[in-house]
CSV table of C-alpha atoms (C1' of nucleotides) in Angstrom, one decimal:
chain,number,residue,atom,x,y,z
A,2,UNK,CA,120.2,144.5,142.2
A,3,UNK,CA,121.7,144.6,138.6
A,4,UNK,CA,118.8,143.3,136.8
A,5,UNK,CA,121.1,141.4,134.1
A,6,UNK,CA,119.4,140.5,131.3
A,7,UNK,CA,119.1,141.3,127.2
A,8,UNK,CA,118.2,144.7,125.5
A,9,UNK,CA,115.0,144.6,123.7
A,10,UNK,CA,117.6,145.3,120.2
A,11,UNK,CA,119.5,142.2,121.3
A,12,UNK,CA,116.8,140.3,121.3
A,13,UNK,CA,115.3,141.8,118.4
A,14,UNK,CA,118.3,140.9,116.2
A,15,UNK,CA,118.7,137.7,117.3
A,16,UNK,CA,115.4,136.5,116.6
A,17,UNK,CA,115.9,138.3,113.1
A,18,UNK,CA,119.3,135.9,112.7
A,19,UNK,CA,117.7,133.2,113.9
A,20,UNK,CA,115.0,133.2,111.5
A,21,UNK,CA,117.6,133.5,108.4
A,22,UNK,CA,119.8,130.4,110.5
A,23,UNK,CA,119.0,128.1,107.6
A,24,UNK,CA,120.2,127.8,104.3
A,25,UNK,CA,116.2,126.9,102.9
A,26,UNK,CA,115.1,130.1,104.8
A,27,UNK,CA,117.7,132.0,103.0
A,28,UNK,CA,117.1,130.3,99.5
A,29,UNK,CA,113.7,131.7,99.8
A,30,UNK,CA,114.4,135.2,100.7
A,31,UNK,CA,116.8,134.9,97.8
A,32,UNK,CA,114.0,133.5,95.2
A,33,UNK,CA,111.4,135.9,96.7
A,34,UNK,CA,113.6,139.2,95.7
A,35,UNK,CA,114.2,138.0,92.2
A,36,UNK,CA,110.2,138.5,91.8
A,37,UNK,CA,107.4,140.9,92.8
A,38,UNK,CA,106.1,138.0,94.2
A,39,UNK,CA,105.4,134.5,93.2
A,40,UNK,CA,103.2,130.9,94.5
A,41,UNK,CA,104.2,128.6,96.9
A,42,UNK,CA,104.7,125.6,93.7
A,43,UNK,CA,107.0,127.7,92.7
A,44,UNK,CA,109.4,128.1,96.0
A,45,UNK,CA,108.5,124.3,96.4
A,46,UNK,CA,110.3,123.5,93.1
A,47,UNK,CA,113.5,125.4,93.3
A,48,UNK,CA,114.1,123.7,97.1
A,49,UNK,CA,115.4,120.3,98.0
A,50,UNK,CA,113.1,119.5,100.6
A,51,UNK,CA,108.9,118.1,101.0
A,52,UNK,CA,106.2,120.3,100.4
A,53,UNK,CA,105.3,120.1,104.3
A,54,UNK,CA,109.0,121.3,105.3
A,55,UNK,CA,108.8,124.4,103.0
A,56,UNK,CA,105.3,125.4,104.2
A,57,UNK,CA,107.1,124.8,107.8
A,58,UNK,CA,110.1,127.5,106.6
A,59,UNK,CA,107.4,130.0,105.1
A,60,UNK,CA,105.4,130.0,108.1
A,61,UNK,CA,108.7,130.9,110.5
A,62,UNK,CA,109.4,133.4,107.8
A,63,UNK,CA,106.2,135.0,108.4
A,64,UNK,CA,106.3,134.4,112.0
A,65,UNK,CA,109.3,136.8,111.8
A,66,UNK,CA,107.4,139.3,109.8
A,67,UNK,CA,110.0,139.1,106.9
A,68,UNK,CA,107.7,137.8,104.3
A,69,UNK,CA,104.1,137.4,103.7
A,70,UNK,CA,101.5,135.2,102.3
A,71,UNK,CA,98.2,135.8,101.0
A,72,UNK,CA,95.3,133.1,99.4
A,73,UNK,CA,95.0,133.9,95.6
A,74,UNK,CA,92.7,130.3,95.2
A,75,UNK,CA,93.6,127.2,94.8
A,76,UNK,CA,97.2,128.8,95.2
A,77,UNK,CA,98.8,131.1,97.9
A,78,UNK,CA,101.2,134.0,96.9
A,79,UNK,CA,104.1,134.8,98.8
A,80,UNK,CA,106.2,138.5,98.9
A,81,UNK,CA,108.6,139.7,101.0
A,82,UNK,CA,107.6,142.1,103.6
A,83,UNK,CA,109.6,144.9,101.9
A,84,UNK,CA,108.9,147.4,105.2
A,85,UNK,CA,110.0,145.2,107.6
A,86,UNK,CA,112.6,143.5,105.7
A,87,UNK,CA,114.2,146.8,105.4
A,88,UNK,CA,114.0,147.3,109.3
A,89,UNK,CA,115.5,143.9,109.5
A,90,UNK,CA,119.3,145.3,107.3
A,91,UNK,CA,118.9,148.5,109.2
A,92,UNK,CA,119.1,146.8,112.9
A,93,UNK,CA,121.8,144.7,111.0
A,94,UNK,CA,124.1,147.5,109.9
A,95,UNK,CA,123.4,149.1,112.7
A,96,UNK,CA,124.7,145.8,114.7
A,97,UNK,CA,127.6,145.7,111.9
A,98,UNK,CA,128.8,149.5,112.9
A,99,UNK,CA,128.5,149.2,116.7
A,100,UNK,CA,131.0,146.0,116.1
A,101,UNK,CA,133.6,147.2,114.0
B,21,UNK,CA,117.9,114.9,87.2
B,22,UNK,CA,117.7,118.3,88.6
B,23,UNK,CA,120.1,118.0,91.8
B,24,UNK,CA,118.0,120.7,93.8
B,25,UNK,CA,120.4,122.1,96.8
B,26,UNK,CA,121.6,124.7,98.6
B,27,UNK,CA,124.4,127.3,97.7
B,28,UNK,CA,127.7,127.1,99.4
B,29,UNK,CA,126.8,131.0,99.6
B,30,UNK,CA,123.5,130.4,101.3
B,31,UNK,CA,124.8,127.4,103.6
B,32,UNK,CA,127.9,129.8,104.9
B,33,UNK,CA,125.3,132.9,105.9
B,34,UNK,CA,122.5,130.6,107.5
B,35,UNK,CA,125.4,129.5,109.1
B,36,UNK,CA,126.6,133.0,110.5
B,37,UNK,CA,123.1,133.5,111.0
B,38,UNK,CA,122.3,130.6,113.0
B,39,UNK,CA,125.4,131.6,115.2
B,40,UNK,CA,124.1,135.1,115.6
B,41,UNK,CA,120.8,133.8,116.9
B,42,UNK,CA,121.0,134.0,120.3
B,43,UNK,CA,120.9,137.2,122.6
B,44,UNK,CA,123.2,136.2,124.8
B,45,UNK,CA,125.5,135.9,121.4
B,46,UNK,CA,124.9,139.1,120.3
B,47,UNK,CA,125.8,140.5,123.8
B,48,UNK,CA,128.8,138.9,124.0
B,49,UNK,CA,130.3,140.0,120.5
B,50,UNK,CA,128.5,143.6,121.3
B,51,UNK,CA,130.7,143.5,124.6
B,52,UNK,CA,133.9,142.5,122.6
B,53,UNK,CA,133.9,144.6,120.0
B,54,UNK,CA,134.1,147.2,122.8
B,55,UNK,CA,137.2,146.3,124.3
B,56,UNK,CA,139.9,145.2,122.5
B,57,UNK,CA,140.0,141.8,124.3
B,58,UNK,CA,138.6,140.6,127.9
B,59,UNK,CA,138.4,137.7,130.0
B,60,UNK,CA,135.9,135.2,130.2
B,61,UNK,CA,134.8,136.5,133.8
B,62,UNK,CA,134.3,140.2,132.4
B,63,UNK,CA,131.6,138.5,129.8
B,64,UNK,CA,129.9,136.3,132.3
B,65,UNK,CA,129.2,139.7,134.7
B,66,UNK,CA,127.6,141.0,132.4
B,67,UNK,CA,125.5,138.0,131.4
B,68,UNK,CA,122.0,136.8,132.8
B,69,UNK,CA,123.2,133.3,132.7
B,70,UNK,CA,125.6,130.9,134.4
B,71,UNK,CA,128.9,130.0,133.6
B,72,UNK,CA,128.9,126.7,131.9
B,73,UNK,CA,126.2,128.4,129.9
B,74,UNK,CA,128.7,131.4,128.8
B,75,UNK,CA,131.4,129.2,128.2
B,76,UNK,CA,129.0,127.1,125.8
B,77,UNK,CA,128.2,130.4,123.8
B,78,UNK,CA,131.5,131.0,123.4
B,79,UNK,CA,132.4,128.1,122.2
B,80,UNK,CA,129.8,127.9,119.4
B,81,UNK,CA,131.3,131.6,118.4
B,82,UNK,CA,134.7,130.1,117.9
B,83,UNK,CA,133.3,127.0,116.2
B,84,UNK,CA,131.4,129.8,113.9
B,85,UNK,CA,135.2,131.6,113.8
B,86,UNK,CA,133.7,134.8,114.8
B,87,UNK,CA,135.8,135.0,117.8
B,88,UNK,CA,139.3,133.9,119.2
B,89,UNK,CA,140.1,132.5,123.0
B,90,UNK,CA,143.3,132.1,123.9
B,91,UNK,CA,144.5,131.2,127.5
B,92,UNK,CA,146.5,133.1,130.0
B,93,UNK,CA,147.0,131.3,133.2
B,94,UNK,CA,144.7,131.1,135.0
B,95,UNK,CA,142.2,132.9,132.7
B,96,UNK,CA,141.2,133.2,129.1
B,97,UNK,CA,141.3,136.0,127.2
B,98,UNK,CA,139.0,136.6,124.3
B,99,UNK,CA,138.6,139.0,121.2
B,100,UNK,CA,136.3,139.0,118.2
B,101,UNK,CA,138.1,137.3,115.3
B,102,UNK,CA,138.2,140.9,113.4
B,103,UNK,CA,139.4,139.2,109.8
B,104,UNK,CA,136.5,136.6,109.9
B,105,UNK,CA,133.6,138.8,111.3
B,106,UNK,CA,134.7,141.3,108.1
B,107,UNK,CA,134.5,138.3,106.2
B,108,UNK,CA,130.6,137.7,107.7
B,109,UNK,CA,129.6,141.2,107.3
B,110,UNK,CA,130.5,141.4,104.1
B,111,UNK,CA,129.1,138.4,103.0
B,112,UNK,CA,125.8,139.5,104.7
B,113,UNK,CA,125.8,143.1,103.3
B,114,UNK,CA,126.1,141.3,99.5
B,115,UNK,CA,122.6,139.1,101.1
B,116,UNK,CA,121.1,142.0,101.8
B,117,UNK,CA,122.2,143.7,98.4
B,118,UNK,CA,120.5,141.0,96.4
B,119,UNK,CA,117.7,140.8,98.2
B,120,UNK,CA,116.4,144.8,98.1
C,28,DT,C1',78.8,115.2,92.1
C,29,DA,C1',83.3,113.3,91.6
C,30,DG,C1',88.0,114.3,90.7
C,31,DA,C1',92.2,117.3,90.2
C,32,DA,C1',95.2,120.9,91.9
C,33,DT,C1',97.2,123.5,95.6
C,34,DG,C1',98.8,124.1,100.2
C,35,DT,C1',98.3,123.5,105.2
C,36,DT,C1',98.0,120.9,109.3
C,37,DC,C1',98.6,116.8,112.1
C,38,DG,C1',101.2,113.2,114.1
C,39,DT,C1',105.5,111.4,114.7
C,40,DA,C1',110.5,110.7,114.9
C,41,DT,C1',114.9,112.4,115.4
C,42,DA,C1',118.4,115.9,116.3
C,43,DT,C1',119.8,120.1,118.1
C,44,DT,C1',119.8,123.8,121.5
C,45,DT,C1',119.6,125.8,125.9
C,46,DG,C1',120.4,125.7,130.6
C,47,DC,C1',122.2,124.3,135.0
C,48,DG,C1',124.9,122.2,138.9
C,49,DA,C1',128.6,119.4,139.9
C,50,DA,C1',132.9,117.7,139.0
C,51,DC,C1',137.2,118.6,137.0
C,52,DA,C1',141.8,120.7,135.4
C,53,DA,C1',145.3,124.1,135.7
C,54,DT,C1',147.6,127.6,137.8
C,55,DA,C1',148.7,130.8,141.6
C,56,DA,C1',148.9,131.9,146.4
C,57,DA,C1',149.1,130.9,151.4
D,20,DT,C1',150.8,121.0,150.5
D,21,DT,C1',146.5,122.9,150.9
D,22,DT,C1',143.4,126.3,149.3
D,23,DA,C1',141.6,129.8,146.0
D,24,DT,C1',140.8,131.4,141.5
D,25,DT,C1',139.4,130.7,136.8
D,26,DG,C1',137.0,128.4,133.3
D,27,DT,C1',135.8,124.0,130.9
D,28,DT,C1',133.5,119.7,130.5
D,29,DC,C1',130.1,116.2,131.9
D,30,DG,C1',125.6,114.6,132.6
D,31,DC,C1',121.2,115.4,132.6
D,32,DA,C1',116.5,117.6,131.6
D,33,DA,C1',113.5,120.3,129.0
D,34,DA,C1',112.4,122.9,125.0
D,35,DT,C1',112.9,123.7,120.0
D,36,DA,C1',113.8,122.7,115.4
D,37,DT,C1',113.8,119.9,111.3
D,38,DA,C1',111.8,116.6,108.3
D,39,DC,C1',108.4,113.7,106.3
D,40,DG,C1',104.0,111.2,104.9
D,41,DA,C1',99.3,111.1,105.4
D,42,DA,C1',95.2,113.4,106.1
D,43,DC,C1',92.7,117.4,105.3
D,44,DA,C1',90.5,121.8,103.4
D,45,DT,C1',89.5,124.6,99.6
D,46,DT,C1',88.6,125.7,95.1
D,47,DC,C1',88.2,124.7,90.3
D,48,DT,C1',86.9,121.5,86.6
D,49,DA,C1',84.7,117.6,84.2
DNA sequence: TAGAATGTTCGTATATTTGCGAACAATAAA
DNA sequence: TTTATTGTTCGCAAATATACGAACATTCTA
């Protein structure tokens, strides 16, 4: 009986790395940080992709808990979920130090 | 003409990220960097899953360079690729730097 | 009320990922 | 030479991920 399976922290990371495992996901974490916040025309027009694809990436985003979204009519306003984005590099360099 | 893409910077993390995505992933390079190198058999006991499904992990961790297999008659001995996994760390530490 | 602006959701197509058993290859041992 | 040991690869199935256009919902404006 050796009950193999993942720790609840391995799981937890990988769903973090999986959620940053593609290059629009981190182009909008990396637009989000340069502002308090901003709208959704705005993250559509710095990325190379339809408008349906980057409400697609924003909605895993927030799935993951690292951003979030709020309705400011007609628009919607998206931030990055500065508390648990922070959790997020901490289970990271805490990964990075176990692995050295 | 406005050329909208991705960085090389942002393609390379998602990359790592997308390679770190998996639990059984994280196990695996948590389980190497313990040791300085083991065989494949050492990894799959401790893993939840079968063996053509460890050897396929490990082989998208040396496509992603984070790791290094090498055989030894009749088994295969691997290691975390330490000068490429710096490499990723880093590069995700300056992510995480920009983005706090 | 009709139209414009802003995003989301739906439906669909395609590609990738995950997983397994069975077959296979290479070496070592009986 | 036959058998065991150790992993990889193949073939397949099922689940997810990625992407888009079209349709839709909501709010604001004319």
């Amino acid at each position: 009986m050796e009950e193999k399976k993942y720790t609840e922290e391995q799981e937890r990371i990988a769903k973090i790395a999986k959620a940053l495992g593609h290059p629009a996901r981190i182009a909008i974490l990396e637009f989000l940080s340069n502002q308090d916040s901003c709208f959704f025309g705005n993250i559509y027009d710095v990325l190379p992709i339809s408008k349906a694809t980057v409400s697609q990436h924003l909605k895993e985003l927030k799935n993951a808990e690292l951003i979030k979204g709020e309705i400011e009519p007609p628009k919607v306003r998206y931030c990055i979920n500065r508390e648990n984005w922070e959790l997020a590099k901490k289970r990271f360099s805490d990964f990075f130090q176990k692995t050295q």
